Tab-separated table of C-alpha atoms in Angstrom:
chain	number	residue	atom	x	y	z
A	1	MET	CA	21.554	10.005	14.969
A	2	HIS	CA	19.867	7.045	13.298
A	3	ASP	CA	20.513	6.084	9.685
A	4	LEU	CA	16.828	5.476	8.999
A	5	VAL	CA	13.480	5.859	10.732
A	6	VAL	CA	10.575	3.957	9.166
A	7	VAL	CA	7.154	5.413	9.968
A	8	GLY	CA	4.461	2.774	9.561
A	9	ALA	CA	4.439	-0.939	10.354
A	10	GLY	CA	2.191	-2.442	7.725
A	11	PRO	CA	3.424	-4.678	4.889
A	12	TYR	CA	5.528	-1.915	3.315
A	13	GLY	CA	7.035	-0.596	6.536
A	14	LEU	CA	7.863	-4.071	7.829
A	15	SER	CA	9.438	-5.071	4.497
A	16	ILE	CA	11.560	-1.907	4.363
A	17	ALA	CA	12.673	-2.507	7.956
A	18	ALA	CA	13.629	-6.115	7.150
A	19	HIS	CA	15.833	-5.034	4.240
A	20	ALA	CA	17.314	-2.132	6.206
A	21	ALA	CA	18.188	-4.384	9.142
A	22	ALA	CA	19.812	-6.887	6.785
A	23	ALA	CA	21.872	-4.023	5.344
A	24	GLY	CA	23.149	-3.181	8.831
A	25	LEU	CA	21.513	0.222	9.115
A	26	ASP	CA	20.953	1.908	12.479
A	27	LEU	CA	17.194	1.636	12.306
A	28	ARG	CA	13.990	2.525	14.150
A	29	ILE	CA	10.522	1.391	13.022
A	30	LEU	CA	7.524	3.169	14.534
A	31	GLY	CA	3.841	2.260	14.338
A	32	ARG	CA	1.206	-0.299	15.230
A	33	PRO	CA	2.036	-3.538	13.388
A	34	MET	CA	-0.517	-4.385	10.676
A	35	ALA	CA	-2.819	-1.658	12.000
A	36	SER	CA	-5.090	-1.388	8.950
A	37	TRP	CA	-5.553	-5.124	8.812
A	38	ARG	CA	-6.114	-5.536	12.559
A	39	ASP	CA	-8.315	-2.499	13.123
A	40	HIS	CA	-10.142	-1.772	9.858
A	41	MET	CA	-11.128	-5.132	8.370
A	42	PRO	CA	-14.464	-6.775	9.246
A	43	ASP	CA	-14.480	-10.330	10.511
A	44	GLY	CA	-15.072	-12.793	7.719
A	45	MET	CA	-13.151	-11.006	4.973
A	46	PHE	CA	-10.736	-12.808	2.665
A	47	LEU	CA	-7.669	-11.733	0.704
A	48	LYS	CA	-8.469	-11.016	-2.922
A	49	SER	CA	-4.914	-11.829	-3.997
A	50	GLU	CA	-3.581	-15.346	-4.365
A	51	PRO	CA	-1.599	-16.610	-1.346
A	52	TRP	CA	1.600	-16.990	-3.385
A	53	ALA	CA	1.255	-13.293	-4.295
A	54	SER	CA	0.822	-12.151	-0.695
A	55	ASN	CA	4.301	-12.206	0.822
A	56	LEU	CA	6.024	-9.528	2.801
A	57	SER	CA	9.669	-9.120	1.813
A	58	ASP	CA	12.883	-9.881	3.680
A	59	ALA	CA	16.314	-9.855	2.063
A	60	ALA	CA	16.819	-13.613	2.429
A	61	ARG	CA	13.271	-14.399	1.210
A	62	ARG	CA	12.734	-16.745	4.150
A	63	HIS	CA	9.710	-15.251	5.864
A	64	THR	CA	7.057	-15.984	3.277
A	65	LEU	CA	3.376	-16.643	3.811
A	66	ALA	CA	3.992	-20.243	2.773
A	67	ALA	CA	6.678	-20.599	5.475
A	68	TYR	CA	4.296	-19.178	8.074
A	69	CYS	CA	1.471	-21.510	7.070
A	70	ALA	CA	3.767	-24.556	6.915
A	71	GLU	CA	4.985	-23.815	10.449
A	72	ARG	CA	1.362	-23.973	11.619
A	73	GLU	CA	0.291	-26.823	9.358
A	74	GLU	CA	-2.168	-24.525	7.596
A	75	ARG	CA	-2.869	-24.480	3.874
A	76	ALA	CA	-2.263	-21.533	1.569
A	77	GLU	CA	-3.024	-22.743	-1.940
A	78	HIS	CA	-3.474	-21.213	-5.376
A	79	GLY	CA	-7.162	-20.820	-6.123
A	80	SER	CA	-8.211	-20.956	-2.481
A	81	PRO	CA	-9.041	-17.599	-0.786
A	82	LEU	CA	-7.111	-16.849	2.389
A	83	PRO	CA	-8.854	-15.387	5.466
A	84	ILE	CA	-7.761	-11.879	6.404
A	85	GLU	CA	-7.079	-13.142	9.943
A	86	THR	CA	-4.454	-15.550	8.589
A	87	PHE	CA	-2.714	-12.809	6.621
A	88	THR	CA	-2.799	-10.445	9.596
A	89	ASP	CA	-1.296	-13.102	11.861
A	90	TYR	CA	1.364	-13.705	9.227
A	91	GLY	CA	2.272	-10.009	9.286
A	92	MET	CA	2.609	-10.116	13.071
A	93	TRP	CA	4.775	-13.245	12.780
A	94	PHE	CA	6.965	-11.423	10.244
A	95	ALA	CA	7.291	-8.418	12.596
A	96	GLU	CA	8.382	-10.671	15.465
A	97	ARG	CA	11.255	-11.955	13.327
A	98	LEU	CA	12.743	-8.553	12.619
A	99	PRO	CA	16.095	-8.063	14.348
A	100	VAL	CA	14.861	-4.661	15.581
A	101	PRO	CA	11.681	-4.128	17.612
A	102	VAL	CA	8.600	-2.529	16.135
A	103	GLU	CA	7.879	0.347	18.524
A	104	GLU	CA	4.161	1.018	18.872
A	105	GLN	CA	4.509	4.787	18.966
A	106	HIS	CA	2.504	7.277	16.925
A	107	VAL	CA	4.596	9.882	15.115
A	108	VAL	CA	3.139	13.359	15.567
A	109	SER	CA	5.815	15.527	13.956
A	110	VAL	CA	8.537	15.307	11.314
A	111	THR	CA	10.611	18.458	10.733
A	112	PRO	CA	13.858	19.107	8.844
A	113	HIS	CA	17.012	18.992	10.957
A	114	GLY	CA	20.145	19.903	9.047
A	115	ASP	CA	20.507	17.336	6.273
A	116	GLY	CA	18.238	14.939	8.171
A	117	PHE	CA	15.053	14.995	10.203
A	118	ARG	CA	13.695	15.447	13.706
A	119	VAL	CA	10.957	12.963	14.612
A	120	GLU	CA	8.663	13.343	17.620
A	121	THR	CA	6.201	10.719	18.876
A	122	ASP	CA	3.082	10.852	21.024
A	123	THR	CA	5.138	9.661	23.995
A	124	GLY	CA	7.229	12.833	23.814
A	125	GLU	CA	10.323	11.018	22.571
A	126	VAL	CA	12.405	12.942	20.038
A	127	MET	CA	14.829	11.223	17.696
A	128	LEU	CA	17.078	12.419	14.890
A	129	CYS	CA	17.675	10.549	11.653
A	130	ARG	CA	19.574	10.981	8.406
A	131	THR	CA	16.838	9.451	6.258
A	132	LEU	CA	13.120	8.853	6.772
A	133	ALA	CA	10.744	6.429	5.026
A	134	LEU	CA	7.012	7.129	5.240
A	135	ALA	CA	5.070	3.883	4.817
A	136	ILE	CA	1.848	5.079	6.423
A	137	GLY	CA	-0.595	2.904	4.521
A	138	VAL	CA	-3.964	4.024	3.162
A	139	MET	CA	-5.923	5.219	6.181
A	140	PRO	CA	-4.876	8.903	5.946
A	141	PHE	CA	-6.272	8.925	2.402
A	142	VAL	CA	-9.838	7.690	2.927
A	143	HIS	CA	-12.090	9.002	0.157
A	144	LEU	CA	-15.665	9.898	1.084
A	145	PRO	CA	-17.941	11.241	-1.676
A	146	GLN	CA	-18.704	14.932	-1.367
A	147	ALA	CA	-22.436	14.271	-0.920
A	148	LEU	CA	-21.794	12.324	2.303
A	149	ARG	CA	-19.255	14.589	3.983
A	150	GLU	CA	-21.773	16.696	5.876
A	151	LEU	CA	-23.545	13.716	7.444
A	152	PRO	CA	-22.648	12.594	10.997
A	153	ALA	CA	-20.756	9.339	11.507
A	154	GLU	CA	-23.843	7.579	12.863
A	155	LEU	CA	-25.407	7.938	9.398
A	156	ALA	CA	-22.519	7.744	6.919
A	157	THR	CA	-19.142	6.012	7.166
A	158	HIS	CA	-16.331	4.673	5.016
A	159	SER	CA	-15.996	0.909	4.603
A	160	SER	CA	-12.616	1.031	6.366
A	161	GLY	CA	-14.331	2.308	9.516
A	162	HIS	CA	-15.892	-1.034	10.446
A	163	ARG	CA	-14.279	-3.894	12.303
A	164	ASP	CA	-17.636	-5.433	13.276
A	165	LEU	CA	-20.624	-5.357	10.911
A	166	THR	CA	-23.002	-7.121	13.303
A	167	ARG	CA	-24.041	-3.698	14.658
A	168	PHE	CA	-26.173	-3.284	11.496
A	169	LYS	CA	-28.284	-6.388	12.068
A	170	GLY	CA	-31.867	-5.650	11.034
A	171	GLN	CA	-30.960	-2.260	9.507
A	172	GLU	CA	-31.202	-1.052	5.923
A	173	VAL	CA	-27.752	-0.093	4.664
A	174	ALA	CA	-26.832	1.447	1.299
A	175	VAL	CA	-23.335	0.449	0.172
A	176	VAL	CA	-21.874	2.867	-2.383
A	177	GLY	CA	-19.329	1.382	-4.774
A	178	ALA	CA	-18.768	-1.466	-7.214
A	179	GLY	CA	-15.384	-2.895	-6.229
A	180	GLN	CA	-14.285	-5.698	-3.944
A	181	ALA	CA	-14.709	-3.654	-0.766
A	182	ALA	CA	-18.288	-2.694	-1.641
A	183	LEU	CA	-19.343	-6.158	-2.758
A	184	GLU	CA	-17.736	-8.056	0.108
A	185	THR	CA	-19.043	-5.541	2.657
A	186	ALA	CA	-22.555	-5.986	1.226
A	187	ALA	CA	-22.252	-9.783	1.341
A	188	LEU	CA	-21.057	-9.719	4.947
A	189	LEU	CA	-23.860	-7.336	5.920
A	190	MET	CA	-26.421	-9.692	4.408
A	191	GLU	CA	-24.859	-12.699	6.130
A	192	ASN	CA	-24.947	-10.826	9.458
A	193	GLY	CA	-28.647	-10.066	9.248
A	194	ALA	CA	-28.585	-6.560	7.749
A	195	LEU	CA	-30.534	-5.419	4.679
A	196	PRO	CA	-27.925	-4.025	2.264
A	197	THR	CA	-28.394	-2.467	-1.169
A	198	VAL	CA	-25.423	-1.815	-3.449
A	199	VAL	CA	-25.521	1.528	-5.267
A	200	ALA	CA	-23.090	1.711	-8.188
A	201	ARG	CA	-22.628	4.206	-10.973
A	202	ALA	CA	-21.240	1.446	-13.216
A	203	GLY	CA	-23.642	-0.077	-15.699
A	204	ALA	CA	-22.578	-3.613	-14.765
A	205	LEU	CA	-20.589	-5.351	-12.048
A	206	ASN	CA	-17.192	-6.700	-13.045
A	207	TRP	CA	-15.979	-10.027	-11.667
A	208	ASN	CA	-12.513	-11.511	-11.777
A	209	THR	CA	-12.327	-14.890	-13.453
A	210	VAL	CA	-11.349	-18.113	-11.714
A	211	PRO	CA	-7.532	-18.217	-11.710
A	212	GLN	CA	-5.878	-20.460	-14.252
A	213	PRO	CA	-3.643	-23.289	-13.018
A	214	LEU	CA	-0.089	-22.295	-12.214
A	215	ARG	CA	1.239	-25.079	-14.429
A	216	ARG	CA	0.165	-24.560	-18.034
A	217	ASN	CA	1.535	-25.285	-21.461
A	218	PRO	CA	3.960	-22.734	-22.953
A	219	VAL	CA	1.413	-21.356	-25.431
A	220	ALA	CA	-1.134	-20.626	-22.675
A	221	ARG	CA	1.556	-18.969	-20.566
A	222	LEU	CA	2.643	-16.824	-23.488
A	223	ARG	CA	-0.900	-15.711	-24.244
A	224	ALA	CA	-1.777	-14.850	-20.651
A	225	PRO	CA	1.176	-14.895	-18.221
A	226	HIS	CA	0.561	-15.168	-14.503
A	227	SER	CA	1.537	-12.278	-12.255
A	228	GLY	CA	0.990	-11.151	-8.690
A	229	LEU	CA	-1.745	-8.780	-9.872
A	230	GLY	CA	-3.598	-11.215	-12.107
A	231	THR	CA	-3.351	-12.966	-15.465
A	232	GLY	CA	-2.483	-11.130	-18.679
A	233	TRP	CA	0.279	-9.003	-20.127
A	234	SER	CA	-0.842	-5.671	-18.695
A	235	SER	CA	-1.046	-7.096	-15.152
A	236	TRP	CA	2.311	-8.777	-15.702
A	237	ALA	CA	3.909	-5.474	-16.719
A	238	TYR	CA	2.415	-3.512	-13.827
A	239	SER	CA	3.540	-6.102	-11.285
A	240	ARG	CA	6.923	-7.168	-12.635
A	241	VAL	CA	8.415	-3.975	-14.097
A	242	PRO	CA	7.165	-0.953	-12.103
A	243	TRP	CA	10.427	0.775	-13.026
A	244	ALA	CA	9.231	0.806	-16.639
A	245	VAL	CA	5.965	2.468	-15.601
A	246	ARG	CA	8.014	5.220	-13.947
A	247	ARG	CA	9.659	6.006	-17.299
A	248	LEU	CA	6.351	6.768	-18.968
A	249	PRO	CA	5.087	10.367	-19.326
A	250	GLU	CA	3.499	11.661	-16.133
A	251	THR	CA	0.016	11.949	-17.602
A	252	THR	CA	0.188	8.339	-18.792
A	253	ARG	CA	1.402	7.139	-15.404
A	254	VAL	CA	-1.380	8.942	-13.581
A	255	LYS	CA	-3.998	7.464	-15.878
A	256	ILE	CA	-2.584	3.969	-15.353
A	257	ALA	CA	-2.422	4.427	-11.584
A	258	THR	CA	-6.059	5.530	-11.328
A	259	THR	CA	-7.736	3.315	-13.930
A	260	ALA	CA	-5.760	0.078	-14.267
A	261	LEU	CA	-7.056	-2.907	-12.299
A	262	GLY	CA	-10.313	-1.076	-11.714
A	263	PRO	CA	-13.299	-2.058	-9.557
A	264	ALA	CA	-14.087	-5.773	-9.691
A	265	GLY	CA	-15.232	-8.478	-7.320
A	266	ALA	CA	-13.301	-11.646	-6.597
A	267	TRP	CA	-14.479	-14.761	-8.418
A	268	TRP	CA	-15.228	-16.542	-5.131
A	269	LEU	CA	-17.514	-13.710	-3.972
A	270	ARG	CA	-19.880	-13.729	-6.943
A	271	GLU	CA	-22.324	-16.363	-5.717
A	272	ARG	CA	-22.680	-14.517	-2.402
A	273	VAL	CA	-23.821	-11.339	-4.161
A	274	GLU	CA	-25.624	-12.095	-7.414
A	275	GLY	CA	-29.274	-12.878	-6.752
A	276	VAL	CA	-28.698	-12.338	-3.038
A	277	VAL	CA	-27.929	-8.640	-2.516
A	278	PRO	CA	-30.077	-5.981	-4.266
A	279	VAL	CA	-27.963	-3.911	-6.659
A	280	ARG	CA	-28.830	-0.582	-8.303
A	281	LEU	CA	-26.596	-0.117	-11.333
A	282	GLY	CA	-26.093	3.099	-13.273
A	283	HIS	CA	-26.992	5.215	-10.240
A	284	ARG	CA	-24.744	8.168	-9.355
A	285	LEU	CA	-24.944	9.729	-5.892
A	286	ARG	CA	-25.966	13.410	-6.105
A	287	ARG	CA	-27.221	14.396	-2.650
A	288	ALA	CA	-27.649	12.916	0.795
A	289	VAL	CA	-30.069	14.447	3.281
A	290	ARG	CA	-30.620	13.545	6.897
A	291	ILE	CA	-34.194	12.496	7.664
A	292	GLU	CA	-35.936	11.343	10.820
A	293	ASP	CA	-35.171	7.661	10.375
A	294	GLY	CA	-31.834	7.868	8.570
A	295	VAL	CA	-30.707	9.212	5.197
A	296	ARG	CA	-32.408	10.020	1.913
A	297	LEU	CA	-30.137	9.531	-1.092
A	298	GLU	CA	-30.852	11.354	-4.321
A	299	LEU	CA	-29.432	9.383	-7.233
A	300	ALA	CA	-28.952	10.327	-10.878
A	301	THR	CA	-30.007	7.544	-13.245
A	302	PRO	CA	-29.277	6.925	-16.940
A	303	GLY	CA	-31.088	9.319	-19.251
A	304	GLU	CA	-30.940	12.173	-16.711
A	305	GLY	CA	-33.524	10.527	-14.521
A	306	ARG	CA	-33.702	10.677	-10.748
A	307	SER	CA	-34.222	8.071	-8.045
A	308	LEU	CA	-34.565	8.271	-4.266
A	309	ILE	CA	-33.500	5.767	-1.616
A	310	GLU	CA	-34.229	6.033	2.075
A	311	THR	CA	-31.900	4.031	4.269
A	312	GLU	CA	-30.768	3.896	7.883
A	313	HIS	CA	-27.047	4.094	7.116
A	314	VAL	CA	-24.690	4.633	4.189
A	315	ILE	CA	-21.324	2.888	3.835
A	316	ALA	CA	-19.045	4.363	1.180
A	317	ALA	CA	-16.675	1.745	-0.212
A	318	THR	CA	-15.059	4.375	-2.393
A	319	GLY	CA	-11.378	3.705	-1.836
A	320	PHE	CA	-8.470	6.005	-1.115
A	321	VAL	CA	-6.875	8.973	-2.913
A	322	PRO	CA	-3.176	9.797	-2.289
A	323	ASP	CA	-2.834	13.379	-1.104
A	324	LEU	CA	0.207	14.923	0.559
A	325	ARG	CA	-2.010	17.483	2.286
A	326	ARG	CA	-3.472	14.690	4.412
A	327	ILE	CA	-0.110	13.865	6.000
A	328	GLU	CA	-0.477	15.978	9.113
A	329	LEU	CA	2.693	14.694	10.777
A	330	LEU	CA	4.881	16.396	8.161
A	331	ASP	CA	6.041	19.941	8.834
A	332	PRO	CA	3.812	22.169	6.633
A	333	ALA	CA	6.746	23.918	4.966
A	334	LEU	CA	8.396	20.572	4.244
A	335	ARG	CA	5.175	19.050	2.923
A	336	ASP	CA	4.196	22.039	0.789
A	337	GLY	CA	7.678	22.261	-0.695
A	338	LEU	CA	7.616	18.738	-2.119
A	339	THR	CA	7.402	18.389	-5.882
A	340	ALA	CA	4.257	16.524	-6.906
A	341	VAL	CA	3.461	14.311	-9.866
A	342	LEU	CA	1.770	16.484	-12.479
A	343	GLY	CA	-1.996	16.614	-11.966
A	344	THR	CA	-1.917	14.854	-8.589
A	345	ARG	CA	-1.136	15.523	-4.947
A	346	ALA	CA	1.277	12.588	-4.702
A	347	PRO	CA	5.052	13.121	-4.401
A	348	GLN	CA	7.341	12.896	-7.391
A	349	LEU	CA	9.805	10.072	-6.651
A	350	ASP	CA	13.106	9.030	-8.185
A	351	ALA	CA	14.153	5.479	-9.034
A	352	GLY	CA	14.863	4.803	-5.354
A	353	PHE	CA	11.567	6.207	-3.983
A	354	GLU	CA	13.264	9.413	-2.790
A	355	SER	CA	11.233	12.623	-2.963
A	356	SER	CA	12.411	16.093	-3.975
A	357	ARG	CA	13.490	16.581	-0.343
A	358	PRO	CA	16.754	14.572	-0.140
A	359	GLY	CA	16.533	11.803	2.442
A	360	LEU	CA	12.715	11.682	2.523
A	361	PHE	CA	11.279	8.499	1.005
A	362	PHE	CA	7.690	7.395	0.382
A	363	ALA	CA	6.263	3.888	-0.019
A	364	GLY	CA	2.875	2.363	-0.767
A	365	LEU	CA	-0.127	4.214	-2.149
A	366	LEU	CA	1.705	7.561	-2.446
A	367	ALA	CA	4.135	5.889	-4.878
A	368	ALA	CA	1.387	4.650	-7.238
A	369	PRO	CA	1.396	7.737	-9.529
A	370	THR	CA	5.139	7.161	-10.025
A	371	PHE	CA	5.490	3.371	-10.172
A	372	GLY	CA	1.986	2.266	-11.104
A	373	PRO	CA	-0.830	0.176	-9.630
A	374	SER	CA	1.343	-2.475	-7.956
A	375	MET	CA	2.004	0.112	-5.233
A	376	ARG	CA	-1.685	-0.189	-4.265
A	377	PHE	CA	-1.098	-3.825	-3.329
A	378	VAL	CA	1.105	-5.701	-0.887
A	379	TYR	CA	2.735	-7.241	-3.942
A	380	GLY	CA	4.593	-3.973	-4.502
A	381	ALA	CA	6.345	-4.145	-1.121
A	382	SER	CA	9.090	-6.444	-2.404
A	383	PHE	CA	9.991	-4.186	-5.327
A	384	THR	CA	9.887	-1.176	-3.025
A	385	ALA	CA	11.855	-2.458	-0.036
A	386	GLY	CA	15.052	-3.506	-1.797
A	387	ARG	CA	15.258	-0.422	-3.979
A	388	LEU	CA	14.394	2.038	-1.247
A	389	VAL	CA	17.022	0.654	1.126
A	390	LYS	CA	19.595	0.688	-1.662
A	391	ALA	CA	18.759	4.361	-2.220
A	392	VAL	CA	19.051	5.047	1.515
A	393	ARG	CA	22.561	3.605	1.422
A	394	GLN	CA	23.376	5.835	-1.535
A	395	ARG	CA	22.131	8.827	0.442
A	396	LEU	CA	24.283	7.854	3.425
A	397	ALA	CA	27.275	7.492	1.118
A	398	ARG	CA	26.717	11.020	-0.215
A	399	LEU	CA	26.477	12.396	3.322
A	400	ALA	CA	29.641	10.531	4.310
A	401	SER	CA	31.514	12.107	1.394
A	402	MET	CA	30.671	15.630	2.566
A	403	PRO	CA	33.300	17.525	4.585
A	404	GLY	CA	32.831	16.555	8.224
A	405	GLY	CA	30.035	14.123	7.325
A	406	ALA	CA	27.272	16.750	7.067
A	407	THR	CA	24.991	15.234	9.712
A	408	GLY	CA	27.777	13.932	11.881
A	409	GLY	CA	29.452	10.537	12.087
A	410	VAL	CA	27.995	9.206	8.825
A	411	SER	CA	29.145	5.805	7.595
A	412	VAL	CA	27.667	3.219	5.259
A	413	PRO	CA	27.085	-0.009	7.202
A	414	ARG	CA	27.855	-3.462	5.879
A	415	PRO	CA	24.974	-5.895	5.465
A	416	ALA	CA	24.259	-7.733	8.716
A	417	GLU	CA	25.295	-11.355	9.049
A	418	GLY	CA	22.518	-13.791	8.335
A	419	LYS	CA	20.909	-11.376	5.861
A	420	GLY	CA	17.341	-12.201	6.867
A	421	GLY	CA	18.055	-11.714	10.550
A	422	SER	CA	15.674	-14.479	11.633
A	423	ALA	CA	18.031	-15.819	14.267
A	424	GLN	CA	19.440	-12.476	15.330
A	425	THR	CA	18.433	-10.735	18.520
A	426	VAL	CA	18.072	-6.993	18.691
A	427	GLN	CA	21.372	-6.841	20.571
A	428	THR	CA	23.132	-8.787	17.823
A	429	ALA	CA	21.764	-6.477	15.156
A	430	GLN	CA	22.850	-3.416	17.114
A	431	ALA	CA	26.306	-4.903	17.521
A	432	ALA	CA	26.485	-5.471	13.785
A	433	GLN	CA	25.483	-1.868	13.192
A	434	THR	CA	28.156	-0.623	15.598
A	435	ALA	CA	30.791	-2.789	13.953
A	436	ALA	CA	29.741	-1.374	10.588
A	437	ALA	CA	31.055	2.087	11.519
A	438	ASP	CA	34.360	1.311	9.766
A	439	ALA	CA	32.715	0.069	6.545
A	440	PRO	CA	33.873	1.688	3.289
A	441	ALA	CA	31.532	4.375	2.023
A	442	GLY	CA	30.829	2.636	-1.265
A	443	SER	CA	30.022	-0.854	-0.004
A	444	ALA	CA	27.009	-2.298	-1.781
A	445	GLY	CA	23.718	-3.125	-0.121
A	446	PRO	CA	21.643	-6.250	-0.631
A	447	ASP	CA	19.683	-6.611	-3.834
A	448	GLY	CA	15.941	-6.068	-3.620
A	449	ALA	CA	13.886	-9.191	-4.138
A	450	PRO	CA	11.116	-9.113	-6.732
A	451	ALA	CA	8.437	-11.070	-4.946
A	452	THR	CA	4.789	-11.089	-4.074
A	453	ASP	CA	1.694	-9.780	-2.217
A	454	ALA	CA	-2.039	-8.575	-1.738
A	455	GLU	CA	-4.042	-5.356	-1.303
A	456	THR	CA	-2.472	-2.537	0.683
A	457	GLY	CA	-5.462	-1.945	2.897
A	458	PRO	CA	-9.158	-2.383	3.496
A	459	ALA	CA	-10.036	-1.520	-0.114
A	460	ALA	CA	-8.401	-0.645	-3.413
A	461	VAL	CA	-7.527	2.955	-4.271
A	462	ALA	CA	-10.384	5.093	-5.535
A	463	GLY	CA	-10.007	4.675	-9.254
A	464	ALA	CA	-12.634	7.210	-10.201
A	465	GLY	CA	-12.758	9.549	-7.223
A	466	GLU	CA	-12.650	13.311	-7.390
A	467	PRO	CA	-9.867	14.489	-9.681
A	468	ALA	CA	-6.979	16.207	-7.959
A	469	ALA	CA	-6.789	19.854	-8.911
A	470	GLY	CA	-3.208	20.738	-9.669
A	471	ALA	CA	-0.117	19.701	-7.772
A	472	ALA	CA	0.602	19.911	-4.082
A	473	GLY	CA	3.004	22.697	-3.303
A	474	VAL	CA	5.180	22.445	-6.387
A	475	SER	CA	8.132	24.638	-5.591
A	476	GLY	CA	10.965	25.285	-7.970
A	477	PRO	CA	12.097	23.118	-10.894
A	478	ARG	CA	11.732	19.358	-11.141
A	479	ARG	CA	14.322	17.437	-9.202
A	480	ASP	CA	17.437	16.740	-11.266
A	481	ARG	CA	20.387	16.402	-8.918
A	482	ALA	CA	23.747	15.405	-10.304
A	483	GLU	CA	24.482	13.280	-7.250
A	484	ASP	CA	21.646	10.937	-8.242
A	485	GLY	CA	23.818	9.620	-11.064
A	486	PRO	CA	25.353	6.605	-9.271
A	487	LEU	CA	21.969	5.473	-7.977
A	488	GLU	CA	20.331	5.879	-11.379
A	489	ARG	CA	23.114	3.929	-13.117
A	490	GLU	CA	23.006	1.154	-10.547
A	491	LEU	CA	19.242	0.801	-10.733
A	492	GLU	CA	19.308	0.951	-14.524
A	493	ARG	CA	21.752	-1.970	-14.578
A	494	GLU	CA	19.474	-3.848	-12.203
A	495	GLU	CA	16.471	-3.070	-14.373
A	496	GLY	CA	18.265	-4.447	-17.404
A	497	GLN	CA	19.035	-7.654	-15.540
A	498	GLU	CA	15.416	-7.916	-14.387
A	499	ALA	CA	14.144	-7.400	-17.917
A	500	GLN	CA	16.405	-10.147	-19.250
A	501	ALA	CA	15.420	-12.539	-16.462
A	502	ARG	CA	11.749	-11.887	-17.107
A	503	SER	CA	11.811	-12.034	-20.892
A	504	SER	CA	10.160	-15.439	-20.621
A	505	ALA	CA	6.909	-14.932	-18.714
A	506	GLY	CA	6.389	-18.391	-17.341
């Protein structure tokens, strides 16, 4: 039985696997590496985040984007947008340096098995594990406006459904949305010979400002500190202290997760859109009807007016909404029994990203209603990976303390030699895991590294999508297990140290 199975091999899954391997866990990681980035991003896109804020996380902090670019004599500089292809290649490079292989298998079923889980893949392989981390990215949570859901795919699609926009050359395309995904998709359509029109319910487009220099005088830094999510104190707080967001009331957290860092275009994209792409502001999509040559959109305008647009295709750049019901691989009884964050369909998580089902962890977008908007970005992977693996080790320690080791042969491995594992082979890592069988149950895992990153997927989460009605399968009281005490105390100490270290926001 494995200590941990990680489902998903994007920035979060790869970062969790790197920390777990460094901790000496018996680990499997399943999924297509960087799938969203490789399969759902059009050619010509750029990262919105700064390169220094776009790292995946390994325990030794060696495998950074800067290290990858330096190895290839490429430049990744502050204030210079990075092509998506470069970031995707970096993720693949990171995956190749894991001391365990990324297995390109699709998980079709996760069911409870004693105190652990039974995992089945599309190849028919079945594996058992004591803990499971779901880092499945954003694609299961695509949000399509209600008005477009009855149209066939040849007429209406989500922005994440396009790897190649050249197919629209010469066609009229309505792009619904006002964020980075909508604006960059529209710009790329125009540059590839299509005839796009942006349709946005906002009264004006928002644009991020040109980033300030990294080196500034102390007064400027104090007024507007840099962070991985942008400049300013609110962005700093969301990116640097997600644990503090978790301590806020649930309703406050949900509001922050869905409204903070709202729709805006990157500063470098502005000149490719303004005066170039037609934009209809203050227009809300009400109906979409199939017609002979495409789609007729009925739009509500300010003052209760109405407007019609006829177009050949509609692309909805309307983000993603976390929803446990969309996770089809989870056993229905397991999924429906999870406690949800009040007013959402996202799982309630403890300080270590563990859900109300002991041993089941969630990372990425599903953690945003608990830890805030940094979980919508690659930047949040570093905070997540170290803490989640520490919590996994706590879970293994609890299992090991049970009579007979509840799930059989439980031990808490020692961290692997070399910490980052860059020079280790898979065989070496497995040997380290085997040798760890005699490790004391309370041995400490590696500290999580607060580091950097970018957006979690093809577009930001839907900040103003359809409100979730109620919670997903809330069963029983809120989770409050006495055995969480050691983990909570340990993470609270760590949080205090982080707060002290970050008291000067330079």
